[in-house]
Coordinates of C-alpha atoms in Angstrom, one line a residue:
A1 CA -21.6 -60.3 -17.7
S2 CA -22.9 -56.8 -17.2
S3 CA -20.3 -53.9 -17.6
G4 CA -22.0 -51.7 -14.8
P5 CA -25.4 -50.3 -13.9
A6 CA -28.0 -50.1 -16.1
P7 CA -28.6 -47.0 -18.4
A8 CA -31.1 -45.4 -16.2
H9 CA -29.1 -45.5 -13.3
R10 CA -26.3 -43.8 -15.1
E11 CA -28.6 -41.1 -15.9
T12 CA -29.7 -40.4 -12.4
R13 CA -26.1 -40.3 -11.3
S14 CA -25.2 -37.9 -13.8
C15 CA -28.3 -35.7 -13.2
A16 CA -27.5 -35.5 -9.5
K17 CA -23.9 -34.8 -10.0
Y18 CA -25.0 -31.9 -12.1
H19 CA -27.1 -30.6 -9.5
A20 CA -24.6 -31.0 -6.7
M21 CA -22.1 -29.0 -9.1
A22 CA -24.8 -26.4 -9.6
A23 CA -25.6 -26.2 -5.9
E24 CA -22.0 -25.7 -5.1
G25 CA -21.4 -23.0 -7.8
A26 CA -24.3 -21.4 -6.5
A27 CA -23.2 -21.5 -2.9
A28 CA -19.8 -20.2 -4.1
A29 CA -21.2 -17.2 -6.0
A30 CA -23.1 -16.3 -2.9
V31 CA -20.0 -16.2 -0.8
A32 CA -18.2 -14.3 -3.4
A33 CA -20.9 -11.8 -3.7
G34 CA -20.9 -11.4 0.2
A35 CA -17.1 -11.1 0.5
F36 CA -17.3 -8.7 -2.2
G37 CA -19.8 -6.5 -0.4
Y38 CA -18.0 -6.8 2.8
N39 CA -14.7 -5.8 1.4
R40 CA -16.2 -2.9 -0.5
E41 CA -17.9 -1.3 2.4
N42 CA -14.6 -1.6 4.4
Y43 CA -12.5 -0.1 1.6
L44 CA -15.0 2.8 1.1
Y45 CA -14.9 3.2 5.1
D46 CA -11.1 3.4 5.0
A47 CA -10.8 5.6 1.9
E48 CA -10.7 8.9 4.1
F49 CA -8.2 7.5 6.5
R50 CA -6.2 6.3 3.4
F51 CA -6.0 9.7 2.3
E52 CA -5.1 11.2 5.5
R53 CA -2.3 8.6 6.1
F54 CA -1.0 9.7 2.5
A55 CA -1.3 13.5 3.3
A56 CA 0.5 12.9 6.5
A57 CA 3.3 11.0 4.7
R58 CA 3.8 13.8 2.3
E59 CA 4.1 16.4 4.8
Y60 CA 6.6 14.3 6.7
A61 CA 8.6 13.9 3.5
N62 CA 8.4 17.6 3.1
Q63 CA 9.8 18.4 6.3
Q64 CA 12.6 15.9 5.9
T65 CA 13.7 17.5 2.8
D66 CA 13.5 21.0 4.6
Q67 CA 15.8 19.3 7.3
Y68 CA 18.2 18.4 4.8
R69 CA 18.3 21.6 3.0
E70 CA 18.9 23.4 6.4
D71 CA 21.7 20.8 7.0
I72 CA 23.4 21.6 3.8
R73 CA 23.2 25.3 4.3
A74 CA 24.7 24.8 7.8
L75 CA 27.6 22.7 6.5
A76 CA 28.0 25.2 3.6
G77 CA 28.1 28.0 6.4
L78 CA 30.8 26.2 8.3
T79 CA 32.9 25.6 5.4
V80 CA 32.7 29.4 4.6
K81 CA 33.5 30.5 8.1
K82 CA 36.4 27.9 8.3
N83 CA 38.0 29.2 5.1
T84 CA 37.6 32.8 6.3
L85 CA 39.5 32.0 9.5
W86 CA 42.4 30.4 7.3
C87 CA 42.6 33.4 5.3
V88 CA 42.8 35.7 8.2
T89 CA 45.3 33.3 9.8
C90 CA 47.5 33.0 6.6
T91 CA 47.3 36.8 6.3
L92 CA 48.6 37.7 9.8
N93 CA 51.6 35.2 9.5

């Protein structure tokens, strides 16, 4: 009763298995290198646009802050004007 293939066949299968794994590893490395190069190229191309978007967002945030400040000044001015009118009205009575 034999328990499997002869030792020579086991060696051949094992060697073929390692060659297949090495080939798969090499293929995966090539794909990864290609993808990295592609992504790096796109990243570098987009760097200037990314900074422009950042600068525009900062500018919009600054403008929004200025609008808030103007609104607060206007509300404070209304409060002062209302209180002045109340003082005048109370004085006349």
